[in-house]
């Protein structure tokens, strides 16, 4: 693990060599797990107002609600660490959803009814995510285009294409009739644990290990901090960045599998509205948009934070504008906390 | 090793990508529709791109300082909502400057937080503003569609010297921005701050003030863009300005303004905005609609 | 079981057009009259979020869920969840796709209403003579209603290839901006458009502005009048009907639909069997039958309040 | 003695609870050049930064013209008549020379309009550029200039402010001898006008030549000072390092072999280098001399695969490189220390350990999974860091940005040492490093060649090249204009070769 990641949190206390002791508030604000404390505090605050939030089924709903979001956010974390950004993830979710569904659907799918339908369908999802990610990465590294432009164009193009593709495969606006076995990935459970959770755990743990314990992970942080220095130090910068986009694409595709499964439908507008949520979650967690800083655990915290707030607002039956304003307020609040944190560090 | 010529060519192509894309798009659509290359249609394209272009000019200032403003679409909506709901009875010469001021003030809020919370990316601050302002506008309008009065709508149809009002606005904002960026101390300091804020501070530039000012300008331009847009489309539903930040940023970046600050300018931005609109226009002109009936 | 003191969830996907705003207001009033409480949530066109909202409402143990989903297929898991929890679910204005899950849908007979509207315009056109260049503003194809209205339009115009040529299909995605730009461009490409149909009345301001810019905004009887058909029946449509700019409007009977929806809840609570699809026949309003039918037009009521 | 203009009284400053300046006091007079010397990290730049308003002192006071002076920002300093040339270049590559010079206060058109008076700044810039001998139109973007030319622009910028006090923090690091002389002439002229200057440099000979008074810092304490005549060089050195240094260059007792380690043949890239050929042998230090802009850095970048080339052949050992990229070069045992430490050499926001480990990660990873053997890596990093004598032992915690320039340079050297390179290209390896640290770097170079490493040593300091190299290759305008063997080293003749092409052009 690159130390820089935690450095913002620890540098001050460390250089002080334990000479200075900080107040509990300062320590709390400096903690790199602040977002978890905030989530807990918020949860405890709304509990008396909507007691339903603490019921077992509500908690399990919250858990399953956050999983697909978490998986995309994990992919995004990789891209942000190298100072990139991937705005195409939601369109990958949508596009993979309809293409994958068109392979599996019982009403006229390419492999509809065949026992191969599900494995081939899943493979389609992953391939689409990987290929689009690869294409994004290719444009950003080999052609030197800015990631925001590449992926923004991808977003617009793929969203359109997803709708166009659907009209070619379905009378309605979406593709239904998905095999039971596939739907179970998004809905079912094994050993009392939702399948989606198994999937998210697998993705999360591999991502965590990849970032923290491998050469590839260290390269990514190095590229994020100083790309030129990384290049001169023999880091295959282009290839590494390309892979972050592939990872992001594949994560989006996995999220798409979960979303598509839970809605039992391949739809071309899937996930369209969650783009900013994804990026906000990662950044609230503490990953820097400027690159070089980020952790999977932080992202988990960021997603959890957003989902808890979202759920509470849903349970409160809040109107749309309240939801918007509260979300904005919360993000601003997170920003203020982060700024305070910087101040304290600077003060030394 | 050979291929330098090729590499040079590639470089030239990349540096002039917006222009080349522009020409390619023109040629494609011109060959598909004989009405595409008419003066009338071109006026049409520029008119329709003017609100995006005005907002993109504003955001160019912010991008030049290596910042970003995601709240432009929301500022646009808030301004128009206030115009339609509370300022509808005032004459245009009063209500429009008021809305512009509101935009400036909202930009100032962005700027305030950006300056106060240095070390935190403006992305997150303006994202928060995006949510808060959209929420506020939805609350004001009760999510209903709002309408503007006939004088404003007729403004949207007015032409001076055969050139639509929107294009005049666009041209004025562009000319002013161009002069400010190139020929004023402030403009050059914007570039300096974007290139290296630490060095700018050491050179005695008031970095916080420059940052604050660019967000004010961006807010102002967003409100102006809203006015130009509403004068044309006459009514604003709850999706007014929704996700406008994407084409607006895209226009600036397509025009060669770097997201990492210090590079670019408003001329490119204008091209970027028009290019985006040209594609949309061309698609309709050639009836090559994604939603074509199958 | 007493019908008083029930709680019903109203799950909308948006309130972008006056139709939905009026819809939710009529529902609130109707519910208050029946002594029900309402909980509201808007999904902002996000199927997944709406699914989560349904689960949250189940969590809140509401007595009934009225839903306006964005996607007919993606709503099925939500229906299943409601079925499992034993909570009746009614779809307002947009039916779900076919499935084994049980719910009741109230819907306007879009295709038929659109067919009637366009048929009226075609008859007018025939009567006036000449040939026609037509333009249609199509809604978001994620919306069944938009598809049915589009199909209704083509059902009729395709029967008259000699009379009408469709030169422009403007995709609006239910977005005013897009509609305006698209229509302006279409008028630029085809200045001779003289037959216009919109899939929803909420786009009227943009249509008016675009036609004015093109110099084509003239009431019936004047030279250069564009045959103009609308759909939904909002207050703007009523105004333009009496002003003579709009020739015909397919009206969804919103009052009837709300009544049908709430009636369905009561029947379901009472354990009665209710059909999966209940149709609102709607009607076409024109200058000719204005006086007789306007009382059933929800836009007229709103219009009256505004006067 | 002339009137006192500036007085520092008991200045102290801490970063993160560590005190780096302890009660520093000294005075500056009108028409005086004060030399400030000290090892890396001794607090010279920090003192200047306090004067320039970049940092605020924790304790102590400053008096300017008898009045208390407490700048809270660079603006305050400018307004008080202080100009500051920073140790790190402080220019904006995206702006032109004239804009850079006037960025903090443009003359305006017609006095009131907020429009830049282009005519005036152009005129004034031309005058200033003439003074420092830079021949570029004022509207040239600074990005086009080489490091040395940028430094001259930085000096012109300080001159433009008509300051009463000018602070120069290592202004000559990228300058050639001739330009340095030019700078000294300018400084002397300023002194004659009654302007006071503070001059920081690691080149003690220069300090002794131009300064009237010299103050010595060690670990944040002012350990001595006085008029130049009372401060001979050995006194200075022993004050700075706290001990005596006998020799500037450590003796080397190994001889170069004749086994080729790097063979370069006909490397050409139009506009940059032309037909460059040479052979570097195992155990040899091959120096590269040349005037600023001669293309030495460009050549190094080409050899390491950072820049493209049109024609030529590069062979390491006995394999000709088919692909020339940093990765491929490193696979063949090459290493490259760039001249731009901050921009390309280091990850400033990362720790010493992370920086040091970066080029070697692969060697510490399982090939299939890429899983890093962390403890082995950390041990080796610590060992290398000790070997280059970085002045902290918190390798895993200390961020590189918080190190002094010299220690940062040691980190860059350390990161390449960890790879045990066979061919090591050093571009200005001692730029901005104090005498003691330089000596350490030289010792490391000697150790390396003793182990058989071949070193390509690019430097603008002639003494250093003569003291360290076995042969010196001279470049001018992208071409090799001569090779000098050790026995015929002579700075006059080398300089002549370096200007060969220029003379030919004139003729
Ligand atoms: N911004 C900062 N944050 C933390 N520590 C700092 C900072 N600036 C300087 N230091 C520390 O203060 C000490 C003095 O540094 P300074 O830059 O003044 O040294 P210097 O004498 O200029 O050295 P050099 O000759 O290498 O430039 C060093 O130990 C350095 O690590
Ligand atoms: N970024 C750049 N853009 C354009 N020209 C450049 C750039 N950098 C350097 N040059 C030019 O390339 C030539 C070679 O410069 P280079 O830096 O290789 O010289 P050098 O011999 O290493 O001198 P030094 O490192 O001492 O400045 C010079 O004429 C210089 O002006
Ligand atoms: Mg220094
Ligand atoms: Mg060089």
PDB file of N, CA, C and O in Angstrom, chain B residues 35 40-41 44 48 143-145 147 150 153 157 229 231-235 237-239 244 281 284-285 287 289 291-293, chain C residues 15-16 21 25 141 150 154 158 167-169 171 173 177 180-182 184-186 188-189 191 202 205-206 209 212-213:
ATOM      1  N   UNK B  35     -30.372  20.429 -47.923  1.00  0.00           N
ATOM      2  CA  UNK B  35     -30.767  21.627 -47.192  1.00  0.00           C
ATOM      3  C   UNK B  35     -29.803  21.964 -46.069  1.00  0.00           C
ATOM      4  O   UNK B  35     -29.927  22.992 -45.437  1.00  0.00           O
ATOM      5  N   UNK B  40     -29.737  29.607 -44.014  1.00  0.00           N
ATOM      6  CA  UNK B  40     -30.817  29.519 -43.027  1.00  0.00           C
ATOM      7  C   UNK B  40     -30.536  28.445 -42.003  1.00  0.00           C
ATOM      8  O   UNK B  40     -30.655  28.648 -40.796  1.00  0.00           O
ATOM      9  N   UNK B  41     -30.124  27.299 -42.478  1.00  0.00           N
ATOM     10  CA  UNK B  41     -29.869  26.194 -41.549  1.00  0.00           C
ATOM     11  C   UNK B  41     -28.682  26.499 -40.664  1.00  0.00           C
ATOM     12  O   UNK B  41     -28.663  26.150 -39.495  1.00  0.00           O
ATOM     13  N   UNK B  44     -29.682  28.704 -38.007  1.00  0.00           N
ATOM     14  CA  UNK B  44     -30.431  27.838 -37.120  1.00  0.00           C
ATOM     15  C   UNK B  44     -29.520  27.104 -36.130  1.00  0.00           C
ATOM     16  O   UNK B  44     -29.742  27.086 -34.927  1.00  0.00           O
ATOM     17  N   UNK B  48     -29.331  27.665 -32.117  1.00  0.00           N
ATOM     18  CA  UNK B  48     -29.593  26.598 -31.153  1.00  0.00           C
ATOM     19  C   UNK B  48     -28.392  26.307 -30.271  1.00  0.00           C
ATOM     20  O   UNK B  48     -28.547  25.854 -29.145  1.00  0.00           O
ATOM     21  N   UNK B 143     -42.218  21.224  -9.142  1.00  0.00           N
ATOM     22  CA  UNK B 143     -41.936  20.299 -10.251  1.00  0.00           C
ATOM     23  C   UNK B 143     -42.826  20.527 -11.476  1.00  0.00           C
ATOM     24  O   UNK B 143     -42.830  19.724 -12.387  1.00  0.00           O
ATOM     25  N   UNK B 144     -43.603  21.607 -11.462  1.00  0.00           N
ATOM     26  CA  UNK B 144     -44.440  21.869 -12.633  1.00  0.00           C
ATOM     27  C   UNK B 144     -43.641  22.547 -13.727  1.00  0.00           C
ATOM     28  O   UNK B 144     -42.600  23.128 -13.482  1.00  0.00           O
ATOM     29  N   UNK B 145     -44.254  22.543 -14.911  1.00  0.00           N
ATOM     30  CA  UNK B 145     -43.659  23.281 -16.000  1.00  0.00           C
ATOM     31  C   UNK B 145     -43.943  24.760 -15.775  1.00  0.00           C
ATOM     32  O   UNK B 145     -45.044  25.130 -15.365  1.00  0.00           O
ATOM     33  N   UNK B 147     -43.918  28.762 -17.405  1.00  0.00           N
ATOM     34  CA  UNK B 147     -43.980  29.443 -18.690  1.00  0.00           C
ATOM     35  C   UNK B 147     -43.486  30.870 -18.531  1.00  0.00           C
ATOM     36  O   UNK B 147     -43.661  31.466 -17.477  1.00  0.00           O
ATOM     37  N   UNK B 150     -45.153  36.468 -22.906  1.00  0.00           N
ATOM     38  CA  UNK B 150     -45.003  36.671 -24.338  1.00  0.00           C
ATOM     39  C   UNK B 150     -43.841  37.609 -24.713  1.00  0.00           C
ATOM     40  O   UNK B 150     -43.121  37.325 -25.672  1.00  0.00           O
ATOM     41  N   UNK B 153     -40.842  35.521 -24.927  1.00  0.00           N
ATOM     42  CA  UNK B 153     -40.902  34.616 -26.074  1.00  0.00           C
ATOM     43  C   UNK B 153     -40.671  35.356 -27.379  1.00  0.00           C
ATOM     44  O   UNK B 153     -39.986  34.864 -28.267  1.00  0.00           O
ATOM     45  N   UNK B 157     -37.791  35.364 -30.791  1.00  0.00           N
ATOM     46  CA  UNK B 157     -38.045  35.322 -32.233  1.00  0.00           C
ATOM     47  C   UNK B 157     -37.503  36.558 -32.942  1.00  0.00           C
ATOM     48  O   UNK B 157     -37.551  36.645 -34.153  1.00  0.00           O
ATOM     49  N   UNK B 229     -31.943  30.330 -23.674  1.00  0.00           N
ATOM     50  CA  UNK B 229     -32.661  29.089 -23.949  1.00  0.00           C
ATOM     51  C   UNK B 229     -34.168  29.275 -23.735  1.00  0.00           C
ATOM     52  O   UNK B 229     -34.983  28.875 -24.564  1.00  0.00           O
ATOM     53  N   UNK B 231     -35.957  31.919 -23.775  1.00  0.00           N
ATOM     54  CA  UNK B 231     -36.585  32.806 -24.745  1.00  0.00           C
ATOM     55  C   UNK B 231     -36.925  32.034 -26.014  1.00  0.00           C
ATOM     56  O   UNK B 231     -37.863  32.362 -26.727  1.00  0.00           O
ATOM     57  N   UNK B 232     -36.172  30.982 -26.271  1.00  0.00           N
ATOM     58  CA  UNK B 232     -36.478  30.170 -27.448  1.00  0.00           C
ATOM     59  C   UNK B 232     -37.543  29.124 -27.178  1.00  0.00           C
ATOM     60  O   UNK B 232     -38.504  29.010 -27.897  1.00  0.00           O
ATOM     61  N   UNK B 233     -37.337  28.344 -26.101  1.00  0.00           N
ATOM     62  CA  UNK B 233     -38.234  27.189 -25.931  1.00  0.00           C
ATOM     63  C   UNK B 233     -39.484  27.530 -25.142  1.00  0.00           C
ATOM     64  O   UNK B 233     -40.374  26.696 -25.021  1.00  0.00           O
ATOM     65  N   UNK B 234     -39.559  28.725 -24.575  1.00  0.00           N
ATOM     66  CA  UNK B 234     -40.817  29.243 -24.038  1.00  0.00           C
ATOM     67  C   UNK B 234     -41.288  28.638 -22.729  1.00  0.00           C
ATOM     68  O   UNK B 234     -42.044  29.242 -22.005  1.00  0.00           O
ATOM     69  N   UNK B 235     -40.920  27.437 -22.424  1.00  0.00           N
ATOM     70  CA  UNK B 235     -41.391  26.838 -21.179  1.00  0.00           C
ATOM     71  C   UNK B 235     -40.302  25.948 -20.613  1.00  0.00           C
ATOM     72  O   UNK B 235     -39.509  25.380 -21.351  1.00  0.00           O
ATOM     73  N   UNK B 237     -39.666  22.716 -18.157  1.00  0.00           N
ATOM     74  CA  UNK B 237     -40.194  21.640 -17.330  1.00  0.00           C
ATOM     75  C   UNK B 237     -39.140  21.299 -16.285  1.00  0.00           C
ATOM     76  O   UNK B 237     -38.081  21.918 -16.224  1.00  0.00           O
ATOM     77  N   UNK B 238     -39.424  20.318 -15.494  1.00  0.00           N
ATOM     78  CA  UNK B 238     -38.493  19.982 -14.413  1.00  0.00           C
ATOM     79  C   UNK B 238     -37.202  19.379 -14.940  1.00  0.00           C
ATOM     80  O   UNK B 238     -36.268  19.170 -14.195  1.00  0.00           O
ATOM     81  N   UNK B 239     -37.149  19.103 -16.234  1.00  0.00           N
ATOM     82  CA  UNK B 239     -35.890  18.586 -16.777  1.00  0.00           C
ATOM     83  C   UNK B 239     -35.068  19.706 -17.421  1.00  0.00           C
ATOM     84  O   UNK B 239     -34.036  19.438 -18.028  1.00  0.00           O
ATOM     85  N   UNK B 244     -27.103  19.381 -18.417  1.00  0.00           N
ATOM     86  CA  UNK B 244     -26.517  20.320 -19.372  1.00  0.00           C
ATOM     87  C   UNK B 244     -25.006  20.434 -19.153  1.00  0.00           C
ATOM     88  O   UNK B 244     -24.264  20.811 -20.047  1.00  0.00           O
ATOM     89  N   UNK B 281     -28.247  18.617 -35.202  1.00  0.00           N
ATOM     90  CA  UNK B 281     -29.029  19.162 -36.292  1.00  0.00           C
ATOM     91  C   UNK B 281     -28.965  18.263 -37.520  1.00  0.00           C
ATOM     92  O   UNK B 281     -29.985  17.932 -38.119  1.00  0.00           O
ATOM     93  N   UNK B 284     -31.197  15.225 -37.472  1.00  0.00           N
ATOM     94  CA  UNK B 284     -32.600  15.444 -37.773  1.00  0.00           C
ATOM     95  C   UNK B 284     -32.780  15.757 -39.254  1.00  0.00           C
ATOM     96  O   UNK B 284     -33.684  15.241 -39.913  1.00  0.00           O
ATOM     97  N   UNK B 285     -31.874  16.610 -39.767  1.00  0.00           N
ATOM     98  CA  UNK B 285     -31.943  16.978 -41.180  1.00  0.00           C
ATOM     99  C   UNK B 285     -31.985  15.759 -42.083  1.00  0.00           C
ATOM    100  O   UNK B 285     -32.703  15.710 -43.058  1.00  0.00           O
ATOM    101  N   UNK B 287     -32.887  12.932 -41.249  1.00  0.00           N
ATOM    102  CA  UNK B 287     -33.932  12.031 -40.789  1.00  0.00           C
ATOM    103  C   UNK B 287     -33.353  10.717 -40.307  1.00  0.00           C
ATOM    104  O   UNK B 287     -34.016   9.692 -40.287  1.00  0.00           O
ATOM    105  N   UNK B 289     -32.753   9.136 -37.601  1.00  0.00           N
ATOM    106  CA  UNK B 289     -33.097   9.257 -36.218  1.00  0.00           C
ATOM    107  C   UNK B 289     -32.918   7.925 -35.524  1.00  0.00           C
ATOM    108  O   UNK B 289     -33.303   6.902 -36.049  1.00  0.00           O
ATOM    109  N   UNK B 291     -34.483   6.890 -33.237  1.00  0.00           N
ATOM    110  CA  UNK B 291     -35.792   6.350 -32.888  1.00  0.00           C
ATOM    111  C   UNK B 291     -36.648   6.090 -34.118  1.00  0.00           C
ATOM    112  O   UNK B 291     -37.859   6.131 -34.072  1.00  0.00           O
ATOM    113  N   UNK B 292     -35.971   5.859 -35.185  1.00  0.00           N
ATOM    114  CA  UNK B 292     -36.663   5.581 -36.417  1.00  0.00           C
ATOM    115  C   UNK B 292     -37.562   4.369 -36.242  1.00  0.00           C
ATOM    116  O   UNK B 292     -37.255   3.452 -35.521  1.00  0.00           O
ATOM    117  N   UNK B 293     -38.671   4.386 -36.954  1.00  0.00           N
ATOM    118  CA  UNK B 293     -39.577   3.243 -36.829  1.00  0.00           C
ATOM    119  C   UNK B 293     -38.997   2.047 -37.570  1.00  0.00           C
ATOM    120  O   UNK B 293     -38.517   2.179 -38.681  1.00  0.00           O
TER     121      UNK B 293
ATOM    122  N   UNK C  15     -42.792  14.256 -12.650  1.00  0.00           N
ATOM    123  CA  UNK C  15     -43.959  15.136 -12.747  1.00  0.00           C
ATOM    124  C   UNK C  15     -43.707  16.140 -13.863  1.00  0.00           C
ATOM    125  O   UNK C  15     -44.130  17.284 -13.792  1.00  0.00           O
ATOM    126  N   UNK C  16     -42.982  15.697 -14.907  1.00  0.00           N
ATOM    127  CA  UNK C  16     -42.534  16.676 -15.892  1.00  0.00           C
ATOM    128  C   UNK C  16     -43.656  17.390 -16.605  1.00  0.00           C
ATOM    129  O   UNK C  16     -43.509  18.530 -16.980  1.00  0.00           O
ATOM    130  N   UNK C  21     -48.870  16.290 -13.115  1.00  0.00           N
ATOM    131  CA  UNK C  21     -49.114  17.185 -11.980  1.00  0.00           C
ATOM    132  C   UNK C  21     -50.608  17.181 -11.660  1.00  0.00           C
ATOM    133  O   UNK C  21     -51.024  16.988 -10.513  1.00  0.00           O
ATOM    134  N   UNK C  25     -52.515  15.650  -8.283  1.00  0.00           N
ATOM    135  CA  UNK C  25     -53.403  16.515  -7.501  1.00  0.00           C
ATOM    136  C   UNK C  25     -54.805  15.910  -7.383  1.00  0.00           C
ATOM    137  O   UNK C  25     -55.405  15.923  -6.306  1.00  0.00           O
ATOM    138  N   UNK C 141     -39.311   6.436 -26.300  1.00  0.00           N
ATOM    139  CA  UNK C 141     -39.723   5.087 -26.685  1.00  0.00           C
ATOM    140  C   UNK C 141     -39.565   4.078 -25.560  1.00  0.00           C
ATOM    141  O   UNK C 141     -39.891   2.902 -25.711  1.00  0.00           O
ATOM    142  N   UNK C 150     -47.559   6.694 -31.310  1.00  0.00           N
ATOM    143  CA  UNK C 150     -46.870   6.725 -32.603  1.00  0.00           C
ATOM    144  C   UNK C 150     -47.519   5.741 -33.555  1.00  0.00           C
ATOM    145  O   UNK C 150     -47.810   6.058 -34.703  1.00  0.00           O
ATOM    146  N   UNK C 154     -49.325   6.282 -37.267  1.00  0.00           N
ATOM    147  CA  UNK C 154     -48.949   5.667 -38.548  1.00  0.00           C
ATOM    148  C   UNK C 154     -50.053   4.752 -39.075  1.00  0.00           C
ATOM    149  O   UNK C 154     -50.190   4.594 -40.285  1.00  0.00           O
ATOM    150  N   UNK C 158     -50.536   5.915 -42.878  1.00  0.00           N
ATOM    151  CA  UNK C 158     -50.059   4.929 -43.850  1.00  0.00           C
ATOM    152  C   UNK C 158     -51.166   4.501 -44.817  1.00  0.00           C
ATOM    153  O   UNK C 158     -50.885   3.953 -45.884  1.00  0.00           O
ATOM    154  N   UNK C 167     -42.597  13.531 -43.481  1.00  0.00           N
ATOM    155  CA  UNK C 167     -41.244  13.975 -43.810  1.00  0.00           C
ATOM    156  C   UNK C 167     -40.362  14.121 -42.587  1.00  0.00           C
ATOM    157  O   UNK C 167     -39.152  14.230 -42.701  1.00  0.00           O
ATOM    158  N   UNK C 168     -40.949  14.150 -41.410  1.00  0.00           N
ATOM    159  CA  UNK C 168     -40.095  14.320 -40.238  1.00  0.00           C
ATOM    160  C   UNK C 168     -40.663  13.610 -39.021  1.00  0.00           C
ATOM    161  O   UNK C 168     -41.847  13.687 -38.734  1.00  0.00           O
ATOM    162  N   UNK C 169     -39.808  12.846 -38.372  1.00  0.00           N
ATOM    163  CA  UNK C 169     -40.165  12.255 -37.082  1.00  0.00           C
ATOM    164  C   UNK C 169     -39.220  12.845 -36.058  1.00  0.00           C
ATOM    165  O   UNK C 169     -38.038  12.579 -36.093  1.00  0.00           O
ATOM    166  N   UNK C 171     -37.680  13.099 -32.562  1.00  0.00           N
ATOM    167  CA  UNK C 171     -37.617  12.348 -31.319  1.00  0.00           C
ATOM    168  C   UNK C 171     -37.470  13.342 -30.188  1.00  0.00           C
ATOM    169  O   UNK C 171     -36.529  14.131 -30.154  1.00  0.00           O
ATOM    170  N   UNK C 173     -37.881  12.465 -26.745  1.00  0.00           N
ATOM    171  CA  UNK C 173     -37.536  11.828 -25.464  1.00  0.00           C
ATOM    172  C   UNK C 173     -38.249  12.527 -24.311  1.00  0.00           C
ATOM    173  O   UNK C 173     -37.750  12.567 -23.191  1.00  0.00           O
ATOM    174  N   UNK C 177     -36.623  20.900 -24.645  1.00  0.00           N
ATOM    175  CA  UNK C 177     -35.468  21.373 -25.404  1.00  0.00           C
ATOM    176  C   UNK C 177     -35.300  20.651 -26.723  1.00  0.00           C
ATOM    177  O   UNK C 177     -35.154  21.242 -27.781  1.00  0.00           O
ATOM    178  N   UNK C 180     -38.075  21.266 -29.193  1.00  0.00           N
ATOM    179  CA  UNK C 180     -37.994  22.554 -29.868  1.00  0.00           C
ATOM    180  C   UNK C 180     -36.918  22.546 -30.952  1.00  0.00           C
ATOM    181  O   UNK C 180     -37.151  22.905 -32.099  1.00  0.00           O
ATOM    182  N   UNK C 181     -35.732  22.076 -30.550  1.00  0.00           N
ATOM    183  CA  UNK C 181     -34.629  22.059 -31.516  1.00  0.00           C
ATOM    184  C   UNK C 181     -34.983  21.147 -32.690  1.00  0.00           C
ATOM    185  O   UNK C 181     -34.773  21.488 -33.850  1.00  0.00           O
ATOM    186  N   UNK C 182     -35.533  19.976 -32.357  1.00  0.00           N
ATOM    187  CA  UNK C 182     -35.863  19.002 -33.398  1.00  0.00           C
ATOM    188  C   UNK C 182     -36.888  19.553 -34.366  1.00  0.00           C
ATOM    189  O   UNK C 182     -36.756  19.431 -35.582  1.00  0.00           O
ATOM    190  N   UNK C 184     -37.639  22.749 -34.925  1.00  0.00           N
ATOM    191  CA  UNK C 184     -37.054  23.860 -35.688  1.00  0.00           C
ATOM    192  C   UNK C 184     -36.230  23.313 -36.853  1.00  0.00           C
ATOM    193  O   UNK C 184     -36.341  23.790 -37.985  1.00  0.00           O
ATOM    194  N   UNK C 185     -35.441  22.314 -36.562  1.00  0.00           N
ATOM    195  CA  UNK C 185     -34.627  21.726 -37.625  1.00  0.00           C
ATOM    196  C   UNK C 185     -35.500  21.093 -38.691  1.00  0.00           C
ATOM    197  O   UNK C 185     -35.226  21.215 -39.884  1.00  0.00           O
ATOM    198  N   UNK C 186     -36.536  20.420 -38.263  1.00  0.00           N
ATOM    199  CA  UNK C 186     -37.414  19.764 -39.221  1.00  0.00           C
ATOM    200  C   UNK C 186     -38.070  20.805 -40.120  1.00  0.00           C
ATOM    201  O   UNK C 186     -38.181  20.622 -41.337  1.00  0.00           O
ATOM    202  N   UNK C 188     -36.864  23.658 -40.851  1.00  0.00           N
ATOM    203  CA  UNK C 188     -35.806  24.173 -41.696  1.00  0.00           C
ATOM    204  C   UNK C 188     -35.612  23.271 -42.908  1.00  0.00           C
ATOM    205  O   UNK C 188     -35.504  23.730 -44.032  1.00  0.00           O
ATOM    206  N   UNK C 189     -35.584  21.970 -42.622  1.00  0.00           N
ATOM    207  CA  UNK C 189     -35.353  21.016 -43.699  1.00  0.00           C
ATOM    208  C   UNK C 189     -36.577  20.904 -44.599  1.00  0.00           C
ATOM    209  O   UNK C 189     -36.458  20.676 -45.794  1.00  0.00           O
ATOM    210  N   UNK C 191     -39.655  23.192 -45.129  1.00  0.00           N
ATOM    211  CA  UNK C 191     -40.449  24.388 -44.815  1.00  0.00           C
ATOM    212  C   UNK C 191     -41.923  24.214 -45.169  1.00  0.00           C
ATOM    213  O   UNK C 191     -42.745  25.006 -44.745  1.00  0.00           O
ATOM    214  N   UNK C 202     -47.897  18.662 -23.626  1.00  0.00           N
ATOM    215  CA  UNK C 202     -47.010  19.520 -22.851  1.00  0.00           C
ATOM    216  C   UNK C 202     -45.956  20.186 -23.727  1.00  0.00           C
ATOM    217  O   UNK C 202     -45.284  21.118 -23.306  1.00  0.00           O
ATOM    218  N   UNK C 205     -46.004  24.780 -25.992  1.00  0.00           N
ATOM    219  CA  UNK C 205     -45.286  26.059 -26.047  1.00  0.00           C
ATOM    220  C   UNK C 205     -44.129  26.033 -27.033  1.00  0.00           C
ATOM    221  O   UNK C 205     -43.899  26.993 -27.761  1.00  0.00           O
ATOM    222  N   UNK C 206     -43.411  24.916 -27.053  1.00  0.00           N
ATOM    223  CA  UNK C 206     -42.269  24.825 -27.971  1.00  0.00           C
ATOM    224  C   UNK C 206     -42.751  24.773 -29.423  1.00  0.00           C
ATOM    225  O   UNK C 206     -42.132  25.340 -30.313  1.00  0.00           O
ATOM    226  N   UNK C 209     -43.741  28.234 -30.476  1.00  0.00           N
ATOM    227  CA  UNK C 209     -42.582  29.086 -30.717  1.00  0.00           C
ATOM    228  C   UNK C 209     -41.916  28.721 -32.043  1.00  0.00           C
ATOM    229  O   UNK C 209     -41.582  29.601 -32.834  1.00  0.00           O
ATOM    230  N   UNK C 212     -44.032  29.813 -34.912  1.00  0.00           N
ATOM    231  CA  UNK C 212     -44.007  31.266 -35.055  1.00  0.00           C
ATOM    232  C   UNK C 212     -42.733  31.707 -35.755  1.00  0.00           C
ATOM    233  O   UNK C 212     -42.753  32.561 -36.646  1.00  0.00           O
ATOM    234  N   UNK C 213     -41.607  31.117 -35.346  1.00  0.00           N
ATOM    235  CA  UNK C 213     -40.333  31.487 -35.968  1.00  0.00           C
ATOM    236  C   UNK C 213     -40.364  31.169 -37.450  1.00  0.00           C
ATOM    237  O   UNK C 213     -39.876  31.922 -38.287  1.00  0.00           O
TER     238      UNK C 213
END
